[in-house]
Backbone as numpy.savetxt, mean C-alpha at the origin, in Angstrom:
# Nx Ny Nz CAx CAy CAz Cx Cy Cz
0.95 -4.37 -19.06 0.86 -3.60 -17.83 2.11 -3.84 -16.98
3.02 -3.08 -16.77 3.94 -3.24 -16.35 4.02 -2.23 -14.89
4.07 -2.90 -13.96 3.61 -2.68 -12.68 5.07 -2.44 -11.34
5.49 -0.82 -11.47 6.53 -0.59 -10.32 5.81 -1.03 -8.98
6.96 -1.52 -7.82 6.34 -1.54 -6.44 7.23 -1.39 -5.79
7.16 -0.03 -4.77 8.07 0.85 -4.19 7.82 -0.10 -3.18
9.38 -0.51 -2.04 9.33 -1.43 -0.75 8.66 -2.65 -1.27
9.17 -3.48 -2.39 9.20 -4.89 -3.04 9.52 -5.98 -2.03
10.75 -5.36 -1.45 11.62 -5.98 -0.54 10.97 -6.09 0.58
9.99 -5.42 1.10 9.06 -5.42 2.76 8.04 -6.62 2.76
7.77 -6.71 3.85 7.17 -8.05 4.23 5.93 -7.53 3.33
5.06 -7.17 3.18 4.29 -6.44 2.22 4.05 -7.05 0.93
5.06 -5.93 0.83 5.76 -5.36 -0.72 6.45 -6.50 -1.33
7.31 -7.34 -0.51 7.54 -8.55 -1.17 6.24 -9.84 -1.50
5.38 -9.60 -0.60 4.32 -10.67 -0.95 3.28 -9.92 -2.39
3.43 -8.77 -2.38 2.59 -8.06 -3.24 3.57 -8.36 -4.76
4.53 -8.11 -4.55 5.38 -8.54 -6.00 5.24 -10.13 -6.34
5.30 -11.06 -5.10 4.90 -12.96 -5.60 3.57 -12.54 -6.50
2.38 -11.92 -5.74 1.30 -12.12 -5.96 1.43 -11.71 -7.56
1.87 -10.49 -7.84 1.90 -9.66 -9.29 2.23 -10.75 -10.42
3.71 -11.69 -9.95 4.57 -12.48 -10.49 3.92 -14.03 -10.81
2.83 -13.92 -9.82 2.60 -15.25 -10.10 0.80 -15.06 -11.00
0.59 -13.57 -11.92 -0.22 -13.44 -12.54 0.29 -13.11 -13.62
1.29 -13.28 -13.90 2.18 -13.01 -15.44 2.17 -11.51 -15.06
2.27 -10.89 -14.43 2.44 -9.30 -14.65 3.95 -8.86 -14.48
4.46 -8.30 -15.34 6.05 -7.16 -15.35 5.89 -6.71 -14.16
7.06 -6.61 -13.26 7.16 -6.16 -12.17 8.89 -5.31 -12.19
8.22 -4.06 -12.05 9.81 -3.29 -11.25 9.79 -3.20 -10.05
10.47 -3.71 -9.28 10.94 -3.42 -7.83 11.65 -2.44 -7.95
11.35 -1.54 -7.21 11.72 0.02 -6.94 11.94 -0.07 -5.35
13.38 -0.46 -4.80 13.79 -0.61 -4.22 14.81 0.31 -3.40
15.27 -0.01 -1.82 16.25 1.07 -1.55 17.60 0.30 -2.02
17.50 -1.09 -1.71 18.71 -2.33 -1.64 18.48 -3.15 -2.83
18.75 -3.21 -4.13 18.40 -4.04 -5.01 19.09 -5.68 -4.61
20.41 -5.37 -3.70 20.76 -6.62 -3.77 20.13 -7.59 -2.74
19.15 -7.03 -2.06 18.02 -7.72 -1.05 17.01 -8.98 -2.19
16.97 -8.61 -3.38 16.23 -9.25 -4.37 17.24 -10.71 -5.12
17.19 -11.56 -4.18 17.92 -12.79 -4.52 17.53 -14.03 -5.15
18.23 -14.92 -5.57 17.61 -16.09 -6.04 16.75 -16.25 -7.69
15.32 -16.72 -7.20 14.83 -16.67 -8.78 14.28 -15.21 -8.58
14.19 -14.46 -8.12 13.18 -13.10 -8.27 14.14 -11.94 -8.78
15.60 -12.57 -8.48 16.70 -11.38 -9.36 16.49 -11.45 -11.04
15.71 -12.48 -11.14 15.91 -12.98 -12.56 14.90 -12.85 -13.20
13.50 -12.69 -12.43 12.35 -12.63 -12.82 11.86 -10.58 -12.69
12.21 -10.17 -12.11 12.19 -8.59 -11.91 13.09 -7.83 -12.21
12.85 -6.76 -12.59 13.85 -5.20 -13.13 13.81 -5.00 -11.74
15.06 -4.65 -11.53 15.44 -3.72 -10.06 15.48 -2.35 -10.15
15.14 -1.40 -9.37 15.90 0.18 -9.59 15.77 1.07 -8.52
16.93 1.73 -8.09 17.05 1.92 -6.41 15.73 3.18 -6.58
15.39 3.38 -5.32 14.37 4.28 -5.01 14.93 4.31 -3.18
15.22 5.70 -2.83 15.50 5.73 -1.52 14.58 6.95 -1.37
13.19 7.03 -0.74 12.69 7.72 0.14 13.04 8.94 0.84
14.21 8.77 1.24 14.77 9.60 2.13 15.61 10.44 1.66
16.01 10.06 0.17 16.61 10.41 -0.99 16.11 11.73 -1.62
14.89 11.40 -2.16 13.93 11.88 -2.64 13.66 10.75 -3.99
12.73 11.29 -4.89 12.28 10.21 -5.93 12.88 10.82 -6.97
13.46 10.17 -8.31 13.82 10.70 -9.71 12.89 9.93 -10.58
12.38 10.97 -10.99 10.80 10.27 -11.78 11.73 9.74 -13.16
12.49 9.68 -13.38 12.63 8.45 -14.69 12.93 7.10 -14.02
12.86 6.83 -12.61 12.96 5.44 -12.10 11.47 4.84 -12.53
10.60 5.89 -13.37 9.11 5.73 -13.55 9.16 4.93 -14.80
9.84 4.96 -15.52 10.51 5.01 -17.16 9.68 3.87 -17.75
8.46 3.24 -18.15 7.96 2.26 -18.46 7.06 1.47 -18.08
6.86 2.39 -16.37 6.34 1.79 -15.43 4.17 2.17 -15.77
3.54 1.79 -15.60 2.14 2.17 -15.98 1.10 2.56 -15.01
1.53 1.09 -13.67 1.09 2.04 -12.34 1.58 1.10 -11.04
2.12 2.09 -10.60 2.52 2.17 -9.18 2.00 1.60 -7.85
2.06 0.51 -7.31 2.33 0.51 -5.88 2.68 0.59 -4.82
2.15 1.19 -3.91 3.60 2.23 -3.02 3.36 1.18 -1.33
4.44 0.86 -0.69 4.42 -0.01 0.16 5.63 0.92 0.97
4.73 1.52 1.65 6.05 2.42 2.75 5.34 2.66 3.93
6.20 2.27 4.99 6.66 2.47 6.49 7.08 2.72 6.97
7.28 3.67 7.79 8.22 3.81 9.19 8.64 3.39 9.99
7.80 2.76 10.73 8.30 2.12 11.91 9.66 1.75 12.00
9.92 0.82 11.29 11.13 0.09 10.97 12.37 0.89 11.65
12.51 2.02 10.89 13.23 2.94 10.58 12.96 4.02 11.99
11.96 4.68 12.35 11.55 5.44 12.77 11.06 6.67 12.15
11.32 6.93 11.02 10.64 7.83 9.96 9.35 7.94 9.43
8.29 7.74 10.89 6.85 7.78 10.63 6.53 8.92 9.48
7.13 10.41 9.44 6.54 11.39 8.36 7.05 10.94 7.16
7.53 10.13 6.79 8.04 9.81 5.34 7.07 9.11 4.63
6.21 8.59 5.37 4.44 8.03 5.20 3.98 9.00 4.32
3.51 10.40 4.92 2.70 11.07 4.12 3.37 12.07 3.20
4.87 12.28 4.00 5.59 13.01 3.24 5.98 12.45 1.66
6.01 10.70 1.37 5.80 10.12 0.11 4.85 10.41 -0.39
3.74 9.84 0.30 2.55 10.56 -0.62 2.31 11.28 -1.25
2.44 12.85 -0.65 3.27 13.94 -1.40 3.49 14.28 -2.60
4.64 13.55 -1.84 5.74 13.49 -3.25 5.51 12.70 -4.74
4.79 11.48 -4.30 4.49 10.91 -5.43 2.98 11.53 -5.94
2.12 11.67 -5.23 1.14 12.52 -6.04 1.34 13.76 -6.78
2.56 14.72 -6.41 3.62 15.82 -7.10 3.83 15.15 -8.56
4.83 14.07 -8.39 5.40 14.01 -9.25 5.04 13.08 -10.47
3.70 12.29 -10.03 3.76 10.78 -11.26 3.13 10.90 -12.28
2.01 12.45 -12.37 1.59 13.07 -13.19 2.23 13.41 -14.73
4.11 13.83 -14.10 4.75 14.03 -14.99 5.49 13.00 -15.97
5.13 11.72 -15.73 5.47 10.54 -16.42 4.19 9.19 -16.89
5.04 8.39 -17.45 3.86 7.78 -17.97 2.50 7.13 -16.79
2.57 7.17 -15.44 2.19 6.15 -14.61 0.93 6.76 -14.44
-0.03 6.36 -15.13 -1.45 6.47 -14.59 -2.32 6.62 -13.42
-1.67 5.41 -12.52 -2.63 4.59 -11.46 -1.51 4.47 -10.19
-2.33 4.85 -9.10 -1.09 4.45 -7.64 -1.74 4.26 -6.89
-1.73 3.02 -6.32 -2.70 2.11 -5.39 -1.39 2.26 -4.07
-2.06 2.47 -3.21 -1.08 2.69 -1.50 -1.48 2.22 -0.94
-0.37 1.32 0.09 -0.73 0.35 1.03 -0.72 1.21 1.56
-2.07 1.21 2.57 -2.41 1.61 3.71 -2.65 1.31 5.18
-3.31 1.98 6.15 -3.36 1.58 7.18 -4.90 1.14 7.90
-4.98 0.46 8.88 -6.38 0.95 9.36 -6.74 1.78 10.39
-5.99 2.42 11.35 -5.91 2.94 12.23 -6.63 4.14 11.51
-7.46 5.44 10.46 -7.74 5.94 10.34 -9.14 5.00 9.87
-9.65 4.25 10.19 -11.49 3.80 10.17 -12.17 3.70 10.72
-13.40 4.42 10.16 -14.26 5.21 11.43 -14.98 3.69 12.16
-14.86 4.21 13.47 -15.86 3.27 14.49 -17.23 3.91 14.61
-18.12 3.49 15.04 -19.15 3.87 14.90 -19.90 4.93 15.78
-19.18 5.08 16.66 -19.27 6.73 17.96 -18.47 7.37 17.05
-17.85 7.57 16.02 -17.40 8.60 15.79 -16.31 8.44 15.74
-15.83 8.13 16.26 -13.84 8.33 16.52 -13.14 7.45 15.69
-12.15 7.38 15.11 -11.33 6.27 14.39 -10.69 5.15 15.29
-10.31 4.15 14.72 -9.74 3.11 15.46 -8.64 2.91 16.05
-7.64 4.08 15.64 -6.44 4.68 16.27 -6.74 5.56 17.58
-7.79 6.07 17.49 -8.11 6.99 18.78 -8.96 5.78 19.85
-9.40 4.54 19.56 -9.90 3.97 20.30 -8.77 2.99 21.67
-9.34 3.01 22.96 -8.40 2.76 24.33 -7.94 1.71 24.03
-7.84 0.88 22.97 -7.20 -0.72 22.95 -6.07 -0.74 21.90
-6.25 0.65 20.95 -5.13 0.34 19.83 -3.80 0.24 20.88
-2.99 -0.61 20.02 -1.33 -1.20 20.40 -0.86 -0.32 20.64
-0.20 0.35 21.43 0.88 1.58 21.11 1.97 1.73 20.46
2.36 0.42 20.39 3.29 0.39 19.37 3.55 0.30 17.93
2.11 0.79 17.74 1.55 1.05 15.96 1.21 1.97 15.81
0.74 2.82 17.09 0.00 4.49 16.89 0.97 5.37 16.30
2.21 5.32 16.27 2.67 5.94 15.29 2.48 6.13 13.90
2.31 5.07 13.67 2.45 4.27 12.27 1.04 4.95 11.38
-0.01 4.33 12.38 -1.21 4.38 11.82 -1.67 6.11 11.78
-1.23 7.03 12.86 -0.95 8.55 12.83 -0.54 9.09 11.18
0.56 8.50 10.75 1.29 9.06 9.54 0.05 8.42 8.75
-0.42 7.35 8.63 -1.07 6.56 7.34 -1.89 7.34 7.35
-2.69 7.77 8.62 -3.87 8.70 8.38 -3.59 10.06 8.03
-2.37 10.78 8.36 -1.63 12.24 7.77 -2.02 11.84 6.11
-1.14 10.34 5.32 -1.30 10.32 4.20 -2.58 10.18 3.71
-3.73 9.82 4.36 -5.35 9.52 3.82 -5.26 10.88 3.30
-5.33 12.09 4.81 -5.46 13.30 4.39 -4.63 13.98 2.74
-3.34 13.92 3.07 -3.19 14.47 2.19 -3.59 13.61 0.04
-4.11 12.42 0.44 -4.67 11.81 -0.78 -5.80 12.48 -1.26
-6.48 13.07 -0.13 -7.53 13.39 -0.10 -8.04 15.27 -0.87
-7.01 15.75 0.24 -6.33 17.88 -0.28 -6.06 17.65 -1.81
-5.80 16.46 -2.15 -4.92 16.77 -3.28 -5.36 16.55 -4.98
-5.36 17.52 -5.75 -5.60 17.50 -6.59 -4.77 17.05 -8.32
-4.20 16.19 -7.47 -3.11 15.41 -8.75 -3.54 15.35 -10.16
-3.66 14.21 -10.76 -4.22 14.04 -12.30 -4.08 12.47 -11.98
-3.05 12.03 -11.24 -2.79 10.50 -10.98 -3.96 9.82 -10.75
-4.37 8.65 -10.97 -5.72 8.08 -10.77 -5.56 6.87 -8.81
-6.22 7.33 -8.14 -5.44 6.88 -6.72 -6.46 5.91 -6.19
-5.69 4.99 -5.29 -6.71 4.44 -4.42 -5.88 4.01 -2.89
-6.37 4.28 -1.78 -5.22 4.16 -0.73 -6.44 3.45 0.00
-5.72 1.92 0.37 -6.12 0.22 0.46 -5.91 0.15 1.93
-6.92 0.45 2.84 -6.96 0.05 4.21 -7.14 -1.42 4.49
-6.31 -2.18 5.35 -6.09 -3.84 5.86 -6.65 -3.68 6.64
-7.43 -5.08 7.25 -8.13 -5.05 8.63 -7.16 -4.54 9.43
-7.67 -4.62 10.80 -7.14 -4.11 12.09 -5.71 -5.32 11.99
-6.52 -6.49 11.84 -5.39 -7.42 12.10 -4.79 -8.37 10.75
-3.51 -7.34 10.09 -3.04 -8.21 9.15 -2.05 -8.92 9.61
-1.86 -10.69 8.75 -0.94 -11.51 9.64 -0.12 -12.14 8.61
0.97 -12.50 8.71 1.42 -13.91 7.66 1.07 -14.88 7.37
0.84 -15.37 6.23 -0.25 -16.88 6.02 -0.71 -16.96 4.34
-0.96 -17.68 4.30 -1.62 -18.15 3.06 -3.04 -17.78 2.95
-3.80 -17.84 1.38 -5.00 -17.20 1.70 -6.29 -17.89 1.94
-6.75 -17.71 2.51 -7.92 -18.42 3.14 -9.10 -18.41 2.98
-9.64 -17.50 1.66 -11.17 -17.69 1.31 -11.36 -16.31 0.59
-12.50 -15.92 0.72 -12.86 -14.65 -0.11 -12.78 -13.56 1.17
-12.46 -12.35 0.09 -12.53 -11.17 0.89 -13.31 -10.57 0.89
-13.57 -8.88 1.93 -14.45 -8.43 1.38 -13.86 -6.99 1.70
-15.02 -5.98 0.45 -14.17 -5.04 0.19 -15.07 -3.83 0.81
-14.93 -2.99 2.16 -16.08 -1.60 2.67 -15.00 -0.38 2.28
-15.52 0.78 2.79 -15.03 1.76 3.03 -14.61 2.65 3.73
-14.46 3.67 4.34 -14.55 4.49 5.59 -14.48 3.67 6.96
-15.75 2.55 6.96 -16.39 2.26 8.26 -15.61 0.85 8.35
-14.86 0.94 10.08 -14.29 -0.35 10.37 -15.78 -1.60 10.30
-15.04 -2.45 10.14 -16.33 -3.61 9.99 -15.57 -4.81 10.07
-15.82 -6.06 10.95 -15.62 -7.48 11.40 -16.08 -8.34 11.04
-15.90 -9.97 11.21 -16.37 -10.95 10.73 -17.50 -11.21 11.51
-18.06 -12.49 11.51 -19.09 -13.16 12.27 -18.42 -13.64 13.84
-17.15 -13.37 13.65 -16.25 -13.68 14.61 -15.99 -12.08 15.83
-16.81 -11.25 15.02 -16.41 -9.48 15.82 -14.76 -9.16 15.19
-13.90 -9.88 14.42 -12.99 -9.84 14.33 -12.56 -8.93 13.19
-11.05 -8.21 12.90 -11.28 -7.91 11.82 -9.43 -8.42 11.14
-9.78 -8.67 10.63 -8.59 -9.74 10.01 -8.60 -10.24 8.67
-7.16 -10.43 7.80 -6.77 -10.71 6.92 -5.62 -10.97 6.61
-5.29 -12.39 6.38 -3.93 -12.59 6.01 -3.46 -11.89 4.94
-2.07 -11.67 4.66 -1.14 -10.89 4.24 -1.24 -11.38 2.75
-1.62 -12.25 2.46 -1.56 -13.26 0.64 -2.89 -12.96 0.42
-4.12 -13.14 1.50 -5.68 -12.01 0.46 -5.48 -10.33 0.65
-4.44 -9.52 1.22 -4.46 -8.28 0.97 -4.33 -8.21 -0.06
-2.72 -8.94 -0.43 -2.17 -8.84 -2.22 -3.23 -9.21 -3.07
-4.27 -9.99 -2.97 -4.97 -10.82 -3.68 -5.88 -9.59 -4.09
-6.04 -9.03 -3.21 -7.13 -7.86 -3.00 -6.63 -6.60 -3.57
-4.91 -6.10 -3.43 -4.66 -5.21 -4.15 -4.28 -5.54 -6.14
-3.82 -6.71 -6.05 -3.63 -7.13 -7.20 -5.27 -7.27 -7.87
-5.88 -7.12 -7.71 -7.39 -7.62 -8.23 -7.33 -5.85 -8.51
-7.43 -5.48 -8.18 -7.55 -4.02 -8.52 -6.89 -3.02 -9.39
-5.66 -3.66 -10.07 -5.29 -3.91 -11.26 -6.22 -3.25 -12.50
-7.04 -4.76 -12.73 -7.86 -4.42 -13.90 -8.90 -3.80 -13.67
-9.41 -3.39 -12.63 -10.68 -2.46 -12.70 -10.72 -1.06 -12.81
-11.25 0.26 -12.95 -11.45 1.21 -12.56 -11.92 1.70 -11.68
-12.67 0.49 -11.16 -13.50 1.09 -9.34 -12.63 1.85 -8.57
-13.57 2.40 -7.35 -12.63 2.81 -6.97 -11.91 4.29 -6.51
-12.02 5.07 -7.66 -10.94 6.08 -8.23 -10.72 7.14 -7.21
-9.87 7.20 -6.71 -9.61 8.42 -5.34 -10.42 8.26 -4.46
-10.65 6.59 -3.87 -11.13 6.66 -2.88 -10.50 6.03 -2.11
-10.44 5.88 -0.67 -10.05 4.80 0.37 -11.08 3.71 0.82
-10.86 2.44 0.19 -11.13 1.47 0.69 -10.69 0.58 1.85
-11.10 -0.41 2.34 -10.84 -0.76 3.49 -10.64 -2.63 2.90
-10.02 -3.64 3.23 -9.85 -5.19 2.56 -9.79 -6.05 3.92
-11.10 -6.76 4.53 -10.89 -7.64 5.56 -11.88 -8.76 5.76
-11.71 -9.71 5.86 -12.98 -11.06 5.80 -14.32 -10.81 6.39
């Protein structure tokens, strides 16, 4: 199983490639900057540029079996490149060998329980409502779309953080949901834990799940 991951290099995307790496799994980093990939991980991963903004050349697919897609805006300011990837890769991965495309997602599109999502609720950050706007553009269009690709787009609690992993997760759907704490949270090493586990299963299949303690 040899496993591409678009934004390898992102705080993310780089913990999602340790996690892959440290389960014996082939990893292509499908990258914008290959030379961001230093040290032992130049040596342990295939590099191959992928620029977004570019557009995608599906033989960067060339071997690859299935896809993880780790893209953001913010950074950049290119919130539509969120769903506008989506898109694109549900267009195109049909036409090559890649089966399976698991997408980091957001939570700002999970329903609260009046109804409204958690992006429309008076406390979200403002300085994520962008972000979480596009993730939810991309739910939608995961959703319109009638690919052949086998999909799953991986909502994080409200509050993902840096850290090591800290116990078991748990896995809902649609509906935001908290700990015993009202909280909803997950370090950044049980997301991977949580998208990498999903790997070998078939559960799942074109749906949006949600990953938080």
């Amino acid at each position: 199983m040899n496993i591409g991951i678009i934004g390898a290099t992102g705080w993310i995307g780089s913990t999602l490639m340790q996690e892959a790496l440290s389960r014996q799994l082939p990893v292509t980093a499908l990258v914008r900057d290959p030379a961001k990939l230093t040290g032992e991980l130049a040596g342990r991963v295939t590099a191959r540029v992928v620029d977004l903004e570019q557009g995608i050349d599906p033989q960067v697919f060339e071997g690859i079996d299935l896809v993880i897609a780790a893209v953001g805006g913010r950074a950049s300011g290119q919130h539509q490149l969120v769903p506008q990837s989506a898109k694109a890769l549900l267009e195109l991965l049909p036409n090559t060998q890649v089966k399976r495309l698991l997408w980091v997602g957001g939570a700002g599109s999970l329903e609260l329980a009046h109804g409204q999502t958690l992006v429309q609720s008076p406390g979200f950050p403002p300085e994520y409502k962008d972000e979480a706007l596009a993730q939810g553009e991309a739910l939608e269009v995961f959703r319109a779309s009638d690919s052949a690709v086998n999909w799953i787009f991986v909502s994080p609690a409200a509050e993902i953080y840096p850290g090591a992993s800290e116990g078991p997760y748990r896995i809902g759907g649609d509906k935001f949901f908290t700990d015993e704490e009202g909280r909803s949270r997950i370090s950044v090493a049980d997301y991977a834990k949580a998208m990498l586990d999903l790997v070998d299963t078939d559960d799942y299949a074109r749906q949006r799940i949600s990953v938080a303690y």
